[in-house]
Amino acid sequence: MDSISLERERGITIASKVSSSSGGGLVTSISWKENELNMVERVVGMVEGAVLVVDAGEGPLAQTKFVLAKALKYGLRPILLLNKVDRPAVSEETCNEVESLVFDLFANLGATEEQLDFPVLYASAKEGWASTTFTKDPLPDARNMSQLLDAIIRHVPPPTANLDAPFQMMVSMMEKDFYLGRILTGRVSSGVIRVGDKVHGLCKKDSGDHKIEEGKVTKLMKKKGTSMALIESAGAGDIISMAGLASPSIGHTVANVEVTTALPTIELDPPTISMTFGVNDSPLAGRDGSHLTGGKIGDRLMAEAETNLAINVIPGLSESFEVQGRGELQLGILIENMRREGFELSVSPPKVMYKNENGQKLEPIEEVTIEINEEHVGLIMEALSHRRAEVTDMGPVPGNDGRTRLTLTCPSRGLVGYRSVFSSDTRGTGFMHRAFLTYEKHRGALGNVRKGVLVSMGFGTITAHALMSLEARGTLFVTPGMETYDGMIIGEHSRDTDLDVNPVRTKELTNVRAASKDENVKLSPPRLMTLEEAIGYVASDELIEVTPKAIRLRKKYLDVNKRKSMSKKPKE
């Protein structure tokens, strides 16, 4: 299902996909014993039931809690599927332990009596079978998924839908097609829709329901297995894709023209972080990218905001745009996609979005779940205490000797840039999951989480001779042969203050030739920053220069005198 190159690289699902052009999708349908099963991943508002897949060896992970809480809130009754039971380490006892852990999780999340009485199945997705009883080696004729499909039909209620009511559909996904225009996907909540029918788009606003656009259905499509099939009509309960309207977006209602009220919209977690995207104005601008202007950057961001409900774009001053999102990972993925499309831009460090209520400053707090080896607990606890985190729970990880699970609450601003620090502190063995929790009273200033930087005051090609003398000053981010300019950050200073240095200094030539004169320059390997590390690293007076071939850190004001005069101004 993950068909974007970035998804394959990171091993995570990033975008909801439905059309056959995306090479797979999160919506599909299969026929089973005179029933049609529509299957959706991650879009909870479109379904009647859910299958909760849990690793039989590891038990429920931190992400399980997040998605399960959403499903229970919608009143779904999940079916528990314990996967990977064919592994040698998994026994019936471990499955029973995992089952009781899942039961405790359901209870802690406020599940009803009916939701707590969940059916349990055992499966090996790798070998392609599922069973209602624990087994490691089912009979040859039972090595299939029929028992899972039967369980879905038995436990998931059919949609309660009225075919005689007027047609209404909530848009859950949206895509653009070169030939068909905007394709809207959603579940038909009532009535019947046919090709050629007149429909209009509705949206909810504070002042009431507003009509967006009127048009007629030009194409109706439905997923059959992994391919898209054209259909003439569809009824309540069906998940369909339609073309014909150019304005409605995700969260809007498409309905018959006589319907004037929109369906209730989806509740979304509020954005917690904002970054300013602007034109790349560094001396090295325009060398790599093809999309350089503020207009092109703005059009791309507006197109993203249309299809991605979790992102808000607010035009700012002088061709800059404030982009609000739910975390630096989400905004980092947007920047990485734009960079691969040939954009060049300058990006500000992430700023946390505060709220003011009754004269009190509130900030977003996230729940952080961490699993680490016991020897790293002290180091991680100390690092997070500097970031104003508070421990709410701590204990061993079931079934994993020598591992500790910590649950903490931490301000979003304290977690910016922490992921890469966490990976190096735990030597890649740690696991961390974050989810927005609530807005709480501001927890005060963070401890010291970063040192000063080495700032270039030369323009040209960096030389090995210059870097050799700078190595003692701190950690370098550059290698000989790279281009630099005034105000570019080339390393981290070993002290808390910034230091202006000249990395383009060349070796003075003399007519004396001594054996020690031309000794080989041996430099330590530099710390080359990834985009995620750069987003978490930059301070408030710095920017990230992003081009298709390079990620550079720079000071907001390139001129050294301007920087000095700005540093004397009082900070916010």
Coordinates of C-alpha atoms in Angstrom, one line a residue, residues 23-460:
G23 CA -0.4 1.7 -7.2
G24 CA -2.5 0.4 -4.3
G25 CA -4.6 2.1 -1.7
L26 CA -6.1 2.3 1.7
V27 CA -9.6 1.7 0.4
T28 CA -10.5 -1.6 -1.2
S29 CA -13.5 -4.0 -1.5
I30 CA -13.8 -7.8 -1.8
S31 CA -16.8 -10.1 -2.2
W32 CA -17.2 -12.9 0.4
K33 CA -20.1 -15.3 0.6
E34 CA -22.7 -13.0 -0.9
N35 CA -21.4 -10.0 1.1
E36 CA -19.3 -7.1 0.0
L37 CA -16.6 -6.0 2.4
N38 CA -15.2 -2.5 2.2
M39 CA -11.8 -2.2 3.8
V40 CA -10.3 1.1 4.9
E41 CA -7.0 1.9 6.7
R42 CA -6.7 4.8 9.1
V43 CA -10.0 6.7 8.1
V44 CA -12.1 5.7 11.2
G45 CA -15.2 7.8 10.2
M46 CA -16.0 5.6 7.2
V47 CA -16.4 2.2 8.9
E48 CA -18.7 0.1 11.1
G49 CA -16.0 -2.1 12.7
A50 CA -12.2 -2.5 13.1
V51 CA -9.6 -5.2 13.2
L52 CA -6.9 -4.4 15.7
V53 CA -3.6 -6.2 14.7
V54 CA -1.2 -6.8 17.6
D55 CA 2.2 -8.5 17.4
A56 CA 1.8 -11.7 19.5
G57 CA 5.4 -11.5 20.6
E58 CA 5.6 -7.8 21.5
G59 CA 2.1 -7.0 22.7
P60 CA 0.4 -3.6 22.2
L61 CA 2.8 -0.7 21.4
A62 CA 2.4 3.0 22.1
Q63 CA 0.8 3.7 18.6
T64 CA -1.8 1.0 19.4
K65 CA -3.1 3.1 22.2
F66 CA -3.5 6.2 20.0
V67 CA -5.4 4.5 17.1
L68 CA -7.5 2.3 19.5
A69 CA -8.6 5.3 21.5
K70 CA -10.0 6.9 18.3
A71 CA -11.8 3.6 17.3
L72 CA -13.4 3.2 20.8
K73 CA -14.4 6.9 20.8
Y74 CA -16.3 6.3 17.5
G75 CA -18.2 3.4 19.2
L76 CA -16.5 0.6 17.1
R77 CA -16.2 -2.9 18.5
P78 CA -12.7 -4.1 17.4
I79 CA -11.8 -7.7 16.6
L80 CA -8.4 -8.6 18.1
L81 CA -6.0 -10.3 15.6
L82 CA -2.8 -11.6 17.2
N83 CA -0.3 -11.8 14.3
K84 CA 3.1 -13.6 13.9
V85 CA 2.0 -16.6 16.1
D86 CA 4.2 -18.8 13.8
R87 CA 7.3 -17.4 15.5
P88 CA 9.2 -19.9 17.6
A89 CA 9.1 -17.7 20.8
V90 CA 5.3 -17.3 20.7
S91 CA 3.4 -19.8 22.8
E92 CA -0.3 -20.0 23.9
E93 CA 0.8 -18.5 27.3
T94 CA 2.4 -15.5 25.6
C95 CA -0.8 -15.0 23.5
N96 CA -2.9 -15.1 26.7
E97 CA -0.6 -12.5 28.3
V98 CA -0.9 -10.2 25.3
E99 CA -4.7 -10.7 25.3
S100 CA -4.9 -9.6 28.9
L101 CA -2.6 -6.6 28.2
V102 CA -5.0 -5.6 25.4
F103 CA -8.0 -6.1 27.7
D104 CA -6.3 -3.7 30.3
L105 CA -5.6 -1.2 27.5
F106 CA -9.3 -1.3 26.4
A107 CA -10.4 -0.8 30.0
N108 CA -8.0 2.1 30.6
L109 CA -9.3 3.8 27.5
G110 CA -12.9 3.6 28.8
A111 CA -14.3 0.8 26.6
T112 CA -17.9 -0.3 27.1
E113 CA -18.9 -3.8 28.3
E114 CA -19.7 -4.7 24.7
Q115 CA -16.3 -3.4 23.4
L116 CA -14.5 -5.3 26.2
D117 CA -16.0 -8.6 25.0
F118 CA -13.9 -8.6 21.8
P119 CA -13.4 -11.7 19.7
V120 CA -9.8 -13.0 19.3
L121 CA -8.1 -14.5 16.3
Y122 CA -4.6 -15.9 15.7
A123 CA -2.8 -15.3 12.4
S124 CA 0.4 -15.4 10.4
A125 CA 0.1 -12.7 7.7
K126 CA 3.5 -13.9 6.3
E127 CA 2.1 -17.4 5.7
G128 CA -1.4 -16.1 4.8
W129 CA -3.7 -17.8 7.3
A130 CA -5.9 -16.9 10.3
S131 CA -7.5 -19.2 12.9
T132 CA -10.1 -18.8 15.7
T133 CA -8.1 -21.1 17.9
F134 CA -4.4 -21.0 18.8
T135 CA -2.3 -23.0 16.4
K136 CA 1.2 -22.8 14.9
D137 CA 0.5 -25.1 12.0
P138 CA -3.1 -25.2 10.7
L139 CA -4.4 -28.1 8.5
P140 CA -3.6 -27.6 4.8
D141 CA -7.2 -26.8 3.9
A142 CA -7.4 -24.1 6.7
R143 CA -4.2 -22.2 5.5
N144 CA -6.2 -19.2 4.3
M145 CA -7.9 -16.1 5.7
S146 CA -11.5 -17.4 5.5
Q147 CA -11.9 -17.6 9.3
L148 CA -11.0 -13.9 9.6
L149 CA -13.5 -12.9 6.9
D150 CA -16.2 -15.0 8.5
A151 CA -15.4 -13.3 11.9
I152 CA -15.8 -9.9 10.2
I153 CA -19.2 -10.8 8.8
R154 CA -20.3 -12.3 12.1
H155 CA -19.2 -9.4 14.4
V156 CA -19.3 -6.3 12.2
P157 CA -22.8 -4.9 11.7
P158 CA -23.9 -4.0 8.2
P159 CA -24.2 -0.2 7.6
T160 CA -27.4 1.3 8.9
A161 CA -28.3 3.2 5.8
N162 CA -31.5 4.5 4.2
L163 CA -31.6 4.0 0.4
D164 CA -34.9 6.0 0.1
A165 CA -33.5 9.2 1.7
P166 CA -31.8 11.8 -0.5
F167 CA -28.1 11.2 -1.5
Q168 CA -25.5 12.4 1.0
M169 CA -21.7 11.7 1.2
M170 CA -19.0 13.0 3.5
V171 CA -15.7 13.5 1.6
S172 CA -12.9 11.6 3.4
M173 CA -10.1 11.7 0.7
M174 CA -9.4 13.8 -2.3
E175 CA -7.1 13.5 -5.3
K176 CA -6.4 15.3 -8.5
D177 CA -6.5 13.5 -11.8
F178 CA -5.0 15.0 -15.0
Y179 CA -8.1 14.0 -17.1
L180 CA -11.0 13.9 -14.6
G181 CA -10.1 16.8 -12.4
R182 CA -10.9 16.5 -8.7
I183 CA -11.8 13.0 -7.5
L184 CA -13.7 12.9 -4.2
T185 CA -13.8 9.7 -2.1
G186 CA -16.1 8.9 0.8
R187 CA -18.8 6.6 2.1
V188 CA -22.4 7.2 0.9
S189 CA -24.3 7.8 4.1
S190 CA -27.8 7.8 2.6
G191 CA -29.6 7.5 -0.7
V192 CA -28.5 6.4 -4.2
I193 CA -26.2 8.2 -6.7
R194 CA -26.0 7.6 -10.4
V195 CA -23.8 9.0 -13.2
G196 CA -25.3 12.2 -14.5
D197 CA -27.1 13.1 -11.3
K198 CA -27.1 16.8 -10.2
V199 CA -25.3 17.3 -6.9
H200 CA -23.8 20.2 -4.9
G201 CA -21.1 20.6 -2.3
L202 CA -21.9 21.9 1.2
C203 CA -19.7 23.0 4.1
K204 CA -20.4 23.9 7.7
K205 CA -19.4 27.4 8.9
D206 CA -20.1 29.3 12.1
S207 CA -23.0 31.1 10.3
G208 CA -24.6 27.9 9.1
D209 CA -24.3 25.5 6.1
H210 CA -23.0 27.1 2.9
K211 CA -23.3 25.8 -0.7
I212 CA -19.9 25.7 -2.4
E213 CA -20.6 24.5 -5.9
E214 CA -23.3 22.8 -8.1
G215 CA -22.5 20.3 -10.8
K216 CA -23.2 16.8 -12.1
V217 CA -21.6 13.5 -11.6
T218 CA -19.4 12.7 -14.6
K219 CA -17.7 9.5 -13.3
L220 CA -18.4 7.0 -10.5
M221 CA -15.7 4.5 -9.4
K222 CA -15.3 1.8 -6.9
K223 CA -12.3 -0.2 -5.7
K224 CA -12.5 -4.0 -6.6
G225 CA -9.6 -5.7 -5.1
T226 CA -6.5 -3.7 -6.1
S227 CA -8.0 -2.1 -9.2
M228 CA -10.5 0.7 -9.8
A229 CA -13.7 -0.1 -11.6
L230 CA -16.2 2.3 -13.3
I231 CA -19.8 1.9 -12.0
E232 CA -23.1 3.4 -13.0
S233 CA -24.7 3.8 -9.6
A234 CA -24.0 3.3 -5.9
G235 CA -26.1 3.2 -2.7
A236 CA -25.8 3.9 1.0
G237 CA -23.0 2.1 2.7
D238 CA -20.8 2.0 -0.5
I239 CA -17.4 3.6 -0.5
I240 CA -17.0 5.4 -3.9
S241 CA -14.9 7.9 -5.8
M242 CA -16.7 10.5 -7.9
A243 CA -15.6 13.2 -10.4
G244 CA -17.6 16.2 -11.5
L245 CA -17.1 18.8 -8.8
A246 CA -14.1 21.1 -8.7
S247 CA -14.4 22.9 -5.3
P248 CA -15.5 20.5 -2.4
S249 CA -12.6 19.3 -0.2
I250 CA -12.1 16.8 2.7
G251 CA -14.7 17.3 5.4
H252 CA -17.3 18.7 3.0
T253 CA -20.6 17.1 2.1
V254 CA -21.7 16.2 -1.4
A255 CA -25.5 15.8 -1.7
N256 CA -28.6 15.9 -3.9
V257 CA -29.5 19.5 -4.8
E258 CA -32.6 19.4 -2.5
V259 CA -30.5 18.7 0.6
T260 CA -29.4 21.9 2.3
T261 CA -27.8 20.6 5.5
A262 CA -24.2 19.4 5.6
L263 CA -23.2 16.2 7.5
P264 CA -21.3 16.8 10.8
T265 CA -17.6 17.4 10.1
I266 CA -14.7 15.3 11.3
E267 CA -13.0 16.5 14.6
L268 CA -9.3 17.0 14.1
D269 CA -6.4 17.4 16.6
P270 CA -5.4 21.1 16.5
P271 CA -2.0 22.1 14.9
T272 CA 0.7 22.5 17.6
I273 CA 3.7 23.8 15.6
S274 CA 4.2 26.4 12.9
M275 CA 7.1 27.1 10.5
T276 CA 7.6 29.9 8.0
F277 CA 8.4 28.9 4.5
G278 CA 10.0 31.6 2.3
V279 CA 12.0 32.2 -0.9
N280 CA 15.7 31.1 -0.7
D281 CA 17.6 34.4 -0.7
S282 CA 21.1 33.0 0.1
P283 CA 24.1 33.8 -2.1
L284 CA 24.0 30.2 -3.4
A285 CA 20.3 30.3 -4.4
G286 CA 19.1 29.1 -7.8
R287 CA 21.9 26.6 -8.4
D288 CA 20.0 23.4 -7.8
G289 CA 16.2 24.0 -8.0
S290 CA 13.7 24.9 -10.7
H291 CA 10.9 26.3 -8.5
L292 CA 12.3 29.4 -6.8
T293 CA 9.7 32.1 -6.6
G294 CA 7.3 32.9 -3.8
G295 CA 4.3 32.4 -6.1
K296 CA 5.3 28.8 -6.9
I297 CA 6.0 28.0 -3.3
G298 CA 2.6 29.5 -2.3
D299 CA 0.7 27.5 -5.0
R300 CA 2.4 24.3 -3.8
L301 CA 1.5 24.9 -0.2
M302 CA -2.1 25.9 -1.0
A303 CA -2.5 22.6 -3.0
E304 CA -1.1 20.7 0.0
A305 CA -3.5 22.4 2.4
E306 CA -6.4 21.4 0.2
T307 CA -5.7 17.6 0.4
N308 CA -4.1 17.5 3.8
L309 CA -6.5 18.6 6.5
A310 CA -3.9 18.6 9.3
I311 CA -2.0 21.5 7.6
N312 CA -3.0 25.2 7.6
V313 CA -1.3 27.7 5.3
I314 CA -1.4 31.5 6.2
P315 CA 0.2 33.9 3.7
G316 CA 2.7 36.2 5.5
L317 CA 4.9 39.2 4.6
S318 CA 7.2 39.4 1.6
E319 CA 6.5 36.1 -0.2
S320 CA 6.6 34.0 3.0
F321 CA 3.9 31.5 4.3
E322 CA 3.2 30.3 7.8
V323 CA 2.6 26.6 7.7
Q324 CA 0.9 25.1 10.8
G325 CA 1.0 21.3 11.4
R326 CA 0.9 18.6 14.1
G327 CA 4.6 18.2 14.6
E328 CA 8.0 18.6 13.0
L329 CA 7.9 15.1 11.4
Q330 CA 4.8 16.1 9.4
L331 CA 6.2 19.4 8.2
G332 CA 9.6 17.7 7.6
I333 CA 7.9 15.3 5.2
L334 CA 6.2 18.2 3.3
I335 CA 9.6 20.0 3.0
E336 CA 11.3 16.7 1.8
N337 CA 8.6 16.2 -0.9
M338 CA 8.9 19.8 -2.1
R339 CA 12.7 19.5 -2.2
R340 CA 12.4 16.3 -4.4
E341 CA 10.0 18.2 -6.7
G342 CA 12.7 20.8 -7.4
F343 CA 11.8 23.6 -4.9
E344 CA 14.3 25.8 -3.2
L345 CA 13.1 27.5 0.0
S346 CA 14.3 28.9 3.3
V347 CA 12.5 27.5 6.4
S348 CA 12.4 29.0 9.9
P349 CA 12.7 26.8 13.0
P350 CA 9.5 25.3 14.4
K351 CA 7.5 27.6 16.7
V352 CA 5.0 26.2 19.2
M353 CA 1.5 27.6 18.9
Y354 CA 0.5 28.9 22.3
K355 CA -3.0 29.8 23.5
N356 CA -4.2 32.5 26.0
E357 CA -7.1 31.7 28.2
N358 CA -8.2 34.0 31.1
G359 CA -4.9 35.8 30.9
Q360 CA -2.9 32.5 31.3
K361 CA -0.4 31.3 28.7
L362 CA -1.2 27.7 27.7
E363 CA 1.1 25.4 25.6
P364 CA 0.6 22.1 23.8
I365 CA 1.6 19.1 25.9
E366 CA 2.3 15.7 24.3
E367 CA 2.2 12.2 25.8
V368 CA 5.5 10.5 25.1
T369 CA 6.0 6.7 25.4
I370 CA 9.6 5.5 25.5
E371 CA 11.0 1.9 25.5
I372 CA 14.8 1.8 26.3
N373 CA 17.4 -0.5 27.6
E374 CA 17.9 -0.2 31.4
E375 CA 21.4 1.3 31.1
H376 CA 20.0 4.3 29.2
V377 CA 17.3 5.3 31.7
G378 CA 19.4 7.8 33.7
L379 CA 20.7 9.5 30.6
I380 CA 17.2 9.8 29.0
M381 CA 15.6 11.0 32.2
E382 CA 18.2 13.7 32.6
A383 CA 17.9 14.9 29.0
L384 CA 14.1 15.1 29.2
S385 CA 14.1 16.9 32.6
H386 CA 16.0 19.7 30.8
R387 CA 13.1 19.7 28.3
R388 CA 10.4 20.1 31.1
A389 CA 9.1 16.6 30.9
E390 CA 7.3 14.9 33.8
V391 CA 7.2 11.2 34.3
T392 CA 3.7 9.7 34.8
D393 CA 4.5 6.0 34.7
M394 CA 7.6 3.8 34.6
G395 CA 7.9 0.0 34.6
P396 CA 9.5 -3.0 32.8
V397 CA 8.4 -4.0 29.3
P398 CA 6.4 -7.3 29.5
G399 CA 8.3 -10.2 27.9
N400 CA 11.4 -8.1 27.3
D401 CA 14.0 -8.5 30.1
G402 CA 16.3 -5.5 30.5
R403 CA 13.9 -3.1 28.8
T404 CA 12.1 -0.2 30.6
R405 CA 8.9 1.6 29.5
L406 CA 8.5 5.3 30.5
T407 CA 5.4 7.4 30.0
L408 CA 5.9 11.1 30.2
T409 CA 4.1 14.4 29.5
C410 CA 6.3 17.0 27.8
P411 CA 5.8 20.4 26.1
S412 CA 5.9 20.2 22.3
R413 CA 8.7 22.8 22.3
G414 CA 10.8 20.5 24.4
L415 CA 10.5 17.7 21.9
V416 CA 11.5 19.7 18.9
G417 CA 14.7 18.1 17.6
Y418 CA 14.8 15.5 20.3
R419 CA 14.3 12.4 18.1
S420 CA 17.8 12.4 16.7
V421 CA 19.4 13.1 20.1
F422 CA 17.3 10.2 21.5
S423 CA 18.5 7.9 18.8
S424 CA 22.2 8.6 19.5
D425 CA 21.7 8.5 23.3
T426 CA 20.2 5.0 23.0
R427 CA 22.6 3.9 20.2
G428 CA 19.6 3.2 18.0
T429 CA 18.0 0.7 20.4
G430 CA 15.3 3.0 21.8
F431 CA 11.7 3.4 20.7
M432 CA 9.7 6.7 21.1
H433 CA 6.1 7.6 20.3
R434 CA 4.4 11.0 20.7
A435 CA 0.8 12.0 20.6
F436 CA -0.9 15.3 21.3
L437 CA -2.5 15.3 24.8
T438 CA -3.9 18.7 25.8
Y439 CA -3.1 22.4 26.3
E440 CA -1.7 23.1 29.8
K441 CA -0.2 26.0 31.7
H442 CA 3.3 27.1 30.4
R443 CA 6.0 25.0 32.1
G444 CA 8.7 27.7 32.1
A445 CA 12.0 28.0 30.2
L446 CA 13.8 25.0 28.9
G447 CA 17.2 24.0 30.2
N448 CA 20.3 24.3 28.1
V449 CA 19.7 22.0 25.1
R450 CA 22.2 23.4 22.6
K451 CA 25.6 25.1 22.3
G452 CA 26.7 28.0 20.1
V453 CA 27.6 27.7 16.4
L454 CA 30.6 28.4 14.1
V455 CA 29.5 31.0 11.5
S456 CA 31.4 31.5 8.3
M457 CA 32.7 35.0 7.4
G458 CA 34.1 34.0 4.1
F459 CA 32.6 33.3 0.6
G460 CA 33.9 30.6 -1.7

